[in-house]
Short mmCIF file of C-alpha atoms in Angstrom, two decimals:
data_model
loop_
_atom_site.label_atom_id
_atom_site.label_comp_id
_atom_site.label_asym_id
_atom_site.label_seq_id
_atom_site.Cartn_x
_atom_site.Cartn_y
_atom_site.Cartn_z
CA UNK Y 1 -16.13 3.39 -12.91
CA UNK Y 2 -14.20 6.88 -13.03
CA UNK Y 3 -14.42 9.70 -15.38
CA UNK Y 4 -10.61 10.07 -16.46
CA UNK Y 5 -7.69 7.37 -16.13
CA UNK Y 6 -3.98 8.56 -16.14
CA UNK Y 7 -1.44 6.45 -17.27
CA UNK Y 8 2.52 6.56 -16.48
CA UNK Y 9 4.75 7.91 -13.20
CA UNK Y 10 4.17 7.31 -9.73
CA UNK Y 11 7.58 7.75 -7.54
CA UNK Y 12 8.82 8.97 -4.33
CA UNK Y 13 10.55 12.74 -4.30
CA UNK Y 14 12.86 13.18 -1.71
CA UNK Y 15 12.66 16.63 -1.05
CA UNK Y 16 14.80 19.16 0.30
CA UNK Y 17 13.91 19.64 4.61
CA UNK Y 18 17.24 20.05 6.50
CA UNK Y 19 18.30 23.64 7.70
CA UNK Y 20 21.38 25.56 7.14
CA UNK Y 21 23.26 22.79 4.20
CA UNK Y 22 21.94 19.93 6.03
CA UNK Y 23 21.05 17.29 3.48
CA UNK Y 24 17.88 16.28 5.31
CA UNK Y 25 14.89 15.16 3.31
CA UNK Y 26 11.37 14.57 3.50
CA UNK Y 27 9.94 11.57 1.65
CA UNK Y 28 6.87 12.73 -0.68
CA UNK Y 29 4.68 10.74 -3.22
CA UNK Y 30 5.02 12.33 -6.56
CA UNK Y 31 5.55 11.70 -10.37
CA UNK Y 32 3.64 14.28 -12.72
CA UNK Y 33 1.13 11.87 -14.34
CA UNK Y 34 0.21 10.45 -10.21
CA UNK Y 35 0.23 14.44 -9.03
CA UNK Y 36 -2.21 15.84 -11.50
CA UNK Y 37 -4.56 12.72 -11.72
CA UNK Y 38 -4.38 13.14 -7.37
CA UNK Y 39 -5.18 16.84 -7.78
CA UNK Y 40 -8.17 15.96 -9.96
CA UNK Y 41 -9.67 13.28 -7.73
CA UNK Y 42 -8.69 15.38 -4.53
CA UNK Y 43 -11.13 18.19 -6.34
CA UNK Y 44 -14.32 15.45 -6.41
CA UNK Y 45 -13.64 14.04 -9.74
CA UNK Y 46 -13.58 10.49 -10.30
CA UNK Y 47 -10.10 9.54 -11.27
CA UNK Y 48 -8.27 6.12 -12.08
CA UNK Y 49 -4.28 5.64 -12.10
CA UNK Y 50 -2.10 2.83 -14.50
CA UNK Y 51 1.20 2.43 -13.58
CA UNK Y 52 3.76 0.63 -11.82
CA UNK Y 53 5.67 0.88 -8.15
CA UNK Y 54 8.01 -2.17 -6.79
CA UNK Y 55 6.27 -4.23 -4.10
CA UNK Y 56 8.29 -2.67 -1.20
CA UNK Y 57 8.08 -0.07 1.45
CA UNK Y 58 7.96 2.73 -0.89
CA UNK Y 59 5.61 1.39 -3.55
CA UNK Y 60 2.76 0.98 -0.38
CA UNK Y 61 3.27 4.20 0.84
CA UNK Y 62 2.75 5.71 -3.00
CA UNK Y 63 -0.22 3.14 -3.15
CA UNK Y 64 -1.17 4.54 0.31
CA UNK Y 65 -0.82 8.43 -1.14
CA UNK Y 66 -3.05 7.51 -3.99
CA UNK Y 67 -6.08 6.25 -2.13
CA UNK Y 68 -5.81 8.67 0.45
CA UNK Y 69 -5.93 11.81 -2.27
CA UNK Y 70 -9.12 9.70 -4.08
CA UNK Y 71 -7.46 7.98 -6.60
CA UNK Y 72 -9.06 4.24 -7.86
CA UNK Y 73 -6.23 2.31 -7.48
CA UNK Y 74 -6.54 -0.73 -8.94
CA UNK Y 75 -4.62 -0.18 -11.57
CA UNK Y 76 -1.53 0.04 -9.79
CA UNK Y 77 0.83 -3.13 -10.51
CA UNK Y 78 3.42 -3.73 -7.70
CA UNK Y 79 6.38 -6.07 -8.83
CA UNK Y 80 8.72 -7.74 -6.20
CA UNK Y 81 11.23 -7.85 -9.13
CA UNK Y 82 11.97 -3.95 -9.09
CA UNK Y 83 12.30 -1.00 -7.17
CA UNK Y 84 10.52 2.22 -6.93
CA UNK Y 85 11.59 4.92 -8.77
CA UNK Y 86 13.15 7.62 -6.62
CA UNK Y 87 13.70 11.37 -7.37
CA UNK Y 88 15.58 13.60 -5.72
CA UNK Y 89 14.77 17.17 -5.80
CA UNK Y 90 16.85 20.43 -5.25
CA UNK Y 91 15.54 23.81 -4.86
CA UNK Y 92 16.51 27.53 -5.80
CA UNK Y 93 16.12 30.40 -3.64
CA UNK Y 94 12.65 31.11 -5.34
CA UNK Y 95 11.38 27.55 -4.91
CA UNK Y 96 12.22 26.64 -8.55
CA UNK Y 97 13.04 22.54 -8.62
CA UNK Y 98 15.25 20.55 -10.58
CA UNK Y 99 15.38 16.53 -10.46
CA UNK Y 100 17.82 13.80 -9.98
CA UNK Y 101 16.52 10.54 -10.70
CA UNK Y 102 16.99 6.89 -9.60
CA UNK Y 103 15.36 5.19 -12.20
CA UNK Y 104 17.62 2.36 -13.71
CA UNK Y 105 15.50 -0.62 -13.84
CA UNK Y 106 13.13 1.34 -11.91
CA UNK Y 107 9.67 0.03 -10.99
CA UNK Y 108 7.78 2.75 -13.44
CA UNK Y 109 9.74 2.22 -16.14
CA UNK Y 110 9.36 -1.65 -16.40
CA UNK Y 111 5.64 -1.68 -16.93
CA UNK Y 112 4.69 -4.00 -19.99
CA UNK Y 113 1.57 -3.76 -21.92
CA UNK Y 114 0.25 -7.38 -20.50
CA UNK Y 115 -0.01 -5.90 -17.14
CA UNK Y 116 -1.91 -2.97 -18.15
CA UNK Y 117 -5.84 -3.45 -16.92
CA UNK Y 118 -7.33 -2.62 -19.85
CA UNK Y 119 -10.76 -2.51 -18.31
CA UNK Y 120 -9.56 1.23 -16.81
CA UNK Y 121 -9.04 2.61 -20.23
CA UNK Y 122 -12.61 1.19 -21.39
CA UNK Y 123 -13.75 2.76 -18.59
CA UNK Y 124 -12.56 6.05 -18.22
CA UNK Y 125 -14.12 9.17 -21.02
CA UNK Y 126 -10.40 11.00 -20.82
CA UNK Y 127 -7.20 9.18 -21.09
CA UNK Y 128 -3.94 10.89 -20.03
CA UNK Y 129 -0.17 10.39 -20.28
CA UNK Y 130 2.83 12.30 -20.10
CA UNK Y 131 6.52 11.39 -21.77
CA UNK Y 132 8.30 9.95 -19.02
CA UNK Y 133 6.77 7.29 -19.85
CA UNK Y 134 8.05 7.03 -23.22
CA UNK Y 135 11.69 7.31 -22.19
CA UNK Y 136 12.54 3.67 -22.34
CA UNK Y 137 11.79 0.38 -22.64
CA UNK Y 138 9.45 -1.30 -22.23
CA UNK Y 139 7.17 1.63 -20.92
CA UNK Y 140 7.41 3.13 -24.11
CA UNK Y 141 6.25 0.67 -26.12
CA UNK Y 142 3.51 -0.20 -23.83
CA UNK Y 143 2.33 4.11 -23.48
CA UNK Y 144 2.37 4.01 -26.77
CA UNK Y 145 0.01 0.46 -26.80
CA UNK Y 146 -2.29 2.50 -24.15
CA UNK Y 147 -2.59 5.73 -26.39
CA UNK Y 148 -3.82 4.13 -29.58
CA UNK Y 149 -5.85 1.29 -27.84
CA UNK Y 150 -7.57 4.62 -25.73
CA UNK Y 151 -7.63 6.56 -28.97
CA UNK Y 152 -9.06 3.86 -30.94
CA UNK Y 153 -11.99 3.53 -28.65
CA UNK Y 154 -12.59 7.15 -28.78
CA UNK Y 155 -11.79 8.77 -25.65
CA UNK Y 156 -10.26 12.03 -25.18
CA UNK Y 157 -6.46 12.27 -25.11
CA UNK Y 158 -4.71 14.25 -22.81
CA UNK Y 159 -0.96 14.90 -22.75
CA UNK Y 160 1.75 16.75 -21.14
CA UNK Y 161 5.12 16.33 -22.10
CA UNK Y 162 6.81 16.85 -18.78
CA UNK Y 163 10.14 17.21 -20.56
CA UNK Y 164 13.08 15.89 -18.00
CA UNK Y 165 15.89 16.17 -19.77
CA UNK Y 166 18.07 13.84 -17.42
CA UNK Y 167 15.56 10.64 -18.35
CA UNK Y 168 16.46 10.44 -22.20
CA UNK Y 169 19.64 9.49 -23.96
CA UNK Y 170 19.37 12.82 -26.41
CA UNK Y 171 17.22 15.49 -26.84
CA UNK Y 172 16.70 14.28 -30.26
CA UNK Y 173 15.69 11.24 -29.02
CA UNK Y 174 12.89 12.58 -27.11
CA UNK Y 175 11.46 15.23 -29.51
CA UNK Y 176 10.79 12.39 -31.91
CA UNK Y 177 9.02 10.03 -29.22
CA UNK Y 178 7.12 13.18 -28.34
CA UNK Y 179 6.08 14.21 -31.64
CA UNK Y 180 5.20 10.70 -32.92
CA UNK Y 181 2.12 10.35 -29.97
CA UNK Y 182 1.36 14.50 -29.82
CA UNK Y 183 -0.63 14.81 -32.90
CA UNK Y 184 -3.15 11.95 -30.61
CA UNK Y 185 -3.63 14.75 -28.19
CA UNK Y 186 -6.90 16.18 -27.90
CA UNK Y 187 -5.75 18.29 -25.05
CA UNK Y 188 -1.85 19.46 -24.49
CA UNK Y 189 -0.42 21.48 -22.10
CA UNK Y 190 3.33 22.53 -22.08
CA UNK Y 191 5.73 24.93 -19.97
CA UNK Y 192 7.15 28.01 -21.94
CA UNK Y 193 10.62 25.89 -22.10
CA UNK Y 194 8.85 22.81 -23.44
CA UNK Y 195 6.94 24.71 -26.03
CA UNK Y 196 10.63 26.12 -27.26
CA UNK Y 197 11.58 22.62 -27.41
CA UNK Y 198 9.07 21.24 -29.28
CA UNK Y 199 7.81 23.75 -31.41
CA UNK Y 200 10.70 26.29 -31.30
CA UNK Y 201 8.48 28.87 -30.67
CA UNK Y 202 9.40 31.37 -27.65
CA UNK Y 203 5.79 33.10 -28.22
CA UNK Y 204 2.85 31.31 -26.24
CA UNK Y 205 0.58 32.62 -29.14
CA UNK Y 206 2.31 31.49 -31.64
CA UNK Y 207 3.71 28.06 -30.50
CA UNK Y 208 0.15 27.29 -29.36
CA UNK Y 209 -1.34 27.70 -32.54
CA UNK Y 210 1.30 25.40 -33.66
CA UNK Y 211 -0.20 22.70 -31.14
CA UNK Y 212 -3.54 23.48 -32.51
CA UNK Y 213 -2.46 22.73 -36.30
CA UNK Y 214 -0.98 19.18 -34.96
CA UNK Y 215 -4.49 18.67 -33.34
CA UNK Y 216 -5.36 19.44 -30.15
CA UNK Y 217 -8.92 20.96 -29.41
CA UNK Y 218 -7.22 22.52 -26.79
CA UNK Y 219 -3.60 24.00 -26.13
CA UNK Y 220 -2.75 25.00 -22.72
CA UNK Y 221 0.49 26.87 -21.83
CA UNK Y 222 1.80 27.04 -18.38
CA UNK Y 223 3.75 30.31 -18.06
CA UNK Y 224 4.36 29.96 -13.59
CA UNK Y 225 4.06 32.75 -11.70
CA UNK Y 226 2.78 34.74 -14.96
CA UNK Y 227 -0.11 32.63 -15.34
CA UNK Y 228 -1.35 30.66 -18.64
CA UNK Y 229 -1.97 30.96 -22.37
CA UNK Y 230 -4.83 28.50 -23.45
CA UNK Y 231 -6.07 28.28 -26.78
CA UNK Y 232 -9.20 26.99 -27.92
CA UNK Y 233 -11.19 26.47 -31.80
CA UNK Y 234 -12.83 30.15 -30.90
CA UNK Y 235 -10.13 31.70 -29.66
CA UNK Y 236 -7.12 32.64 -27.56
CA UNK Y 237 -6.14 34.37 -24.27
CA UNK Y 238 -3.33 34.74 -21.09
CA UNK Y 239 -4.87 34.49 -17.55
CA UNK Y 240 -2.46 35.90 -14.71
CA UNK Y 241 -1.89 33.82 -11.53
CA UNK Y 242 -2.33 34.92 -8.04
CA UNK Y 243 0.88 36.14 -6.39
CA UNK Y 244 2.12 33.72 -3.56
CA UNK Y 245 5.70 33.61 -2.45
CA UNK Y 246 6.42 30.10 -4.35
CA UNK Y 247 8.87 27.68 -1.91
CA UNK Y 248 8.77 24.67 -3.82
CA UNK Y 249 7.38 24.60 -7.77
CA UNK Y 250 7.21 20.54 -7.85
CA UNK Y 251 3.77 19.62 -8.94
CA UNK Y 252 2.65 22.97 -9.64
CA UNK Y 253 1.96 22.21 -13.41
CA UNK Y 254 0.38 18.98 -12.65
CA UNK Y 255 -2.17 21.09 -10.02
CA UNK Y 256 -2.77 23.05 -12.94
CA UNK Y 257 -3.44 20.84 -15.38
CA UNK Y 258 -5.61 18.51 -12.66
CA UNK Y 259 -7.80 21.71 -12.13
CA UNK Y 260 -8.20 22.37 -15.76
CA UNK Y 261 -9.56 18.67 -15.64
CA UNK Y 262 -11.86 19.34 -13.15
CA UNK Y 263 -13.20 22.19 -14.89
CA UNK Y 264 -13.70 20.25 -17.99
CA UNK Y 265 -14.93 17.08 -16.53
CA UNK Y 266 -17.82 15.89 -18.60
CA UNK Y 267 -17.69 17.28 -21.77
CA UNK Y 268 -17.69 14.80 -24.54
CA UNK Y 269 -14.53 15.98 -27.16
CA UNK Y 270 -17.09 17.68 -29.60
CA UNK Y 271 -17.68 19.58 -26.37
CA UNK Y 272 -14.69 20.55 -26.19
CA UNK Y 273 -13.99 21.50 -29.96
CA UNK Y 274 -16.57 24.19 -29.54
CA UNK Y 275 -15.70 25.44 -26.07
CA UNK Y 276 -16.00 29.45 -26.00
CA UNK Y 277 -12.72 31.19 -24.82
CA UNK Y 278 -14.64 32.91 -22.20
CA UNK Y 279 -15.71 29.00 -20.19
CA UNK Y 280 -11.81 28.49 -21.20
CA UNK Y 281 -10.35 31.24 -19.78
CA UNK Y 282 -12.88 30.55 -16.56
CA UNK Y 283 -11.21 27.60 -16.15
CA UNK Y 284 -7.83 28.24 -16.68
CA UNK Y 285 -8.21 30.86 -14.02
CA UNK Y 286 -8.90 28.14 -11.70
CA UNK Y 287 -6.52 26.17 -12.69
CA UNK Y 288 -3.98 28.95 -12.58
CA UNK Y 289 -4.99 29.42 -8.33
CA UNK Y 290 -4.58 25.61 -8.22
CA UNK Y 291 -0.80 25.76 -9.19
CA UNK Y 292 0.03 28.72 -7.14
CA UNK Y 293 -1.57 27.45 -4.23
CA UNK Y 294 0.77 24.25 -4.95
CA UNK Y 295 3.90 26.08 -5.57
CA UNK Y 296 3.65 27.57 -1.37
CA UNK Y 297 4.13 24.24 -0.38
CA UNK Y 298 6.71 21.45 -0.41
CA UNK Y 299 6.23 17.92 -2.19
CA UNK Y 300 3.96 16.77 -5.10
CA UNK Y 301 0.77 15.67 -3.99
CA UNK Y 302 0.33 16.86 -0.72
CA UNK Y 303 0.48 20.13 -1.39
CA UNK Y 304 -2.46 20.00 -3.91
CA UNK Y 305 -4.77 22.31 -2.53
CA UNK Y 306 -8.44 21.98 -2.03
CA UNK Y 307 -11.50 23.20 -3.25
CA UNK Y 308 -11.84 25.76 -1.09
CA UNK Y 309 -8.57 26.57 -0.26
CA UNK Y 310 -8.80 27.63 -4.38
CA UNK Y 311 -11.71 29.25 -3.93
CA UNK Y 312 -10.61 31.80 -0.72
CA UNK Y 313 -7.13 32.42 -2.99
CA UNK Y 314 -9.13 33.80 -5.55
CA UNK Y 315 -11.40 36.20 -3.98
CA UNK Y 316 -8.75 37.55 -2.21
CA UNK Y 317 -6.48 37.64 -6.06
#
């Protein structure tokens, strides 16, 4: 039995590792929902995945990723019928990623709601899932299944948008899906550019206390290398990150909100209702060293640090 369940993405990233315009690449386990739920258990806490890979080479070696990171895998369906979902990254100069995705009929996306072990969700005390997801059938229907069957037996929601612009057939399209399963949320964390696209607020302050009024207990605002805005019942606050030199940003969010996770892990959801900015902020700090950490490495989960790779970058911060 584990603490927290995420539900949604697991896929391969091919990322960028030839030299001088060679298009080389290195074959990493990723997908935002699998990379923050792997920095969670990879941190000691009891974590569970849902989703769905195709029964070939590449859905074993994600399978293989999972387990290895701590992750209760047994809710992981592979199909023979489809293929994993691929993503291809490309990087900036500052390490700043951008996706291309292979997805058409892909493995992730075809999970129905009949293949979903149920028994996880009972289980688990948080349930998260992000809106990749909920970009088409039938995985949207079937997230959206898993969010009010979690929410209807009372366990915390978490939820991060993990807007991909590339995955949805308009952006109108995808604000609506978002906002119709955001106001489940108990705890939501956004980048500054999702915030603007979902609130139209450019303001952490004020598009968090927009998130608030929908309903989470907590809002959480990933701002990269300027750290986080979190907001809480009590109160409000920005924690800087730790300066690294950032080569590759993938999973840096998900590391983030894993650690915040970790932090939290425990607290029942009137817990968290009444949580004092100061125990926020504490962990938020954490969480902030978590992503930074991730950011100086290449690939998804393994670069999630651990915990005391977190704990030497922020003595020395």
């Amino acid at each position: 039995m584990n603490d927290f369940c995420g539900f949604g993405e697991l896929l391969v990233d091919f990322t960028p590792a030839g030299a001088g315009g060679e298009m080389l690449f290195a074959v990493n386990p990723g997908g935002g929902v699998a990379n923050m739920t792997a920095m969670l258990a990879k941190l000691g806490g009891g974590a569970s995945f849902v989703g769905k890979v195709g029964d070939d080479a590449f859905g074993r070696f994600l399978e293989k990723a999972l387990v290895e990171a701590g992750v209760e895998a047994r809710g992981l369906v592979k199909d023979p019928a489809y293929l994993t979902t691929l993503a291809i990254v490309s990087l900036s100069e500052s390490g700043e990623r951008d996706f291309s995705f292979y997805r058409k009929e892909g493995a992730d996306l075809m999970l129905a709601w009949e293949e979903v072990n149920r028994a996880i969700i009972d289980e688990a005390r948080v349930f998260h899932f992000g809106a990749v997801s909920l970009s088409d059938e039938p995985c949207r229907t079937t997230t959206r299944l898993a969010v009010e069957y979690a929410k209807a037996r009372g366990k915390i929601i978490s939820f991060d948008p993990n807007y991909r612009r590339f995955l949805w057939k308009s952006e109108a399209e995808a604000k609506a899906e978002i906002a119709r399963l955001a106001p489940l949320a108990d705890i939501i964390k956004v980048s500054q550019e999702e915030l603007r696209f979902l609130v139209g607020a450019e303001d952490p302050e004020e598009g968090s206390r927009a998130l608030a009024e929908s309903g989470a207990a907590i809002a959480l605002v990933s701002l990269g290398e300027r750290g986080a805005f979190f907001r809480c019942a009590r109160g409000s606050g920005r924690v800087k990150a730790p300066p690294v030199k950032a080569v590759d940003t993938t999973g840096a969010g998900d590391a983030f909100l894993g650690a915040v996770h970790y932090c939290l892990r425990g607290k029942s959801l009137e817990e968290l209702r009444d949580i004092s900015p100061q125990e926020l902020a504490r962990a938020v700090s954490f969480a902030c060293a978590a992503g930074s950490l991730t950011a100086t490495r290449k690939g998804g989960i393994p670069a999630m640090p651990t915990l005391a790779e977190i704990g030497l970058v922020r003595q020395l911060g």
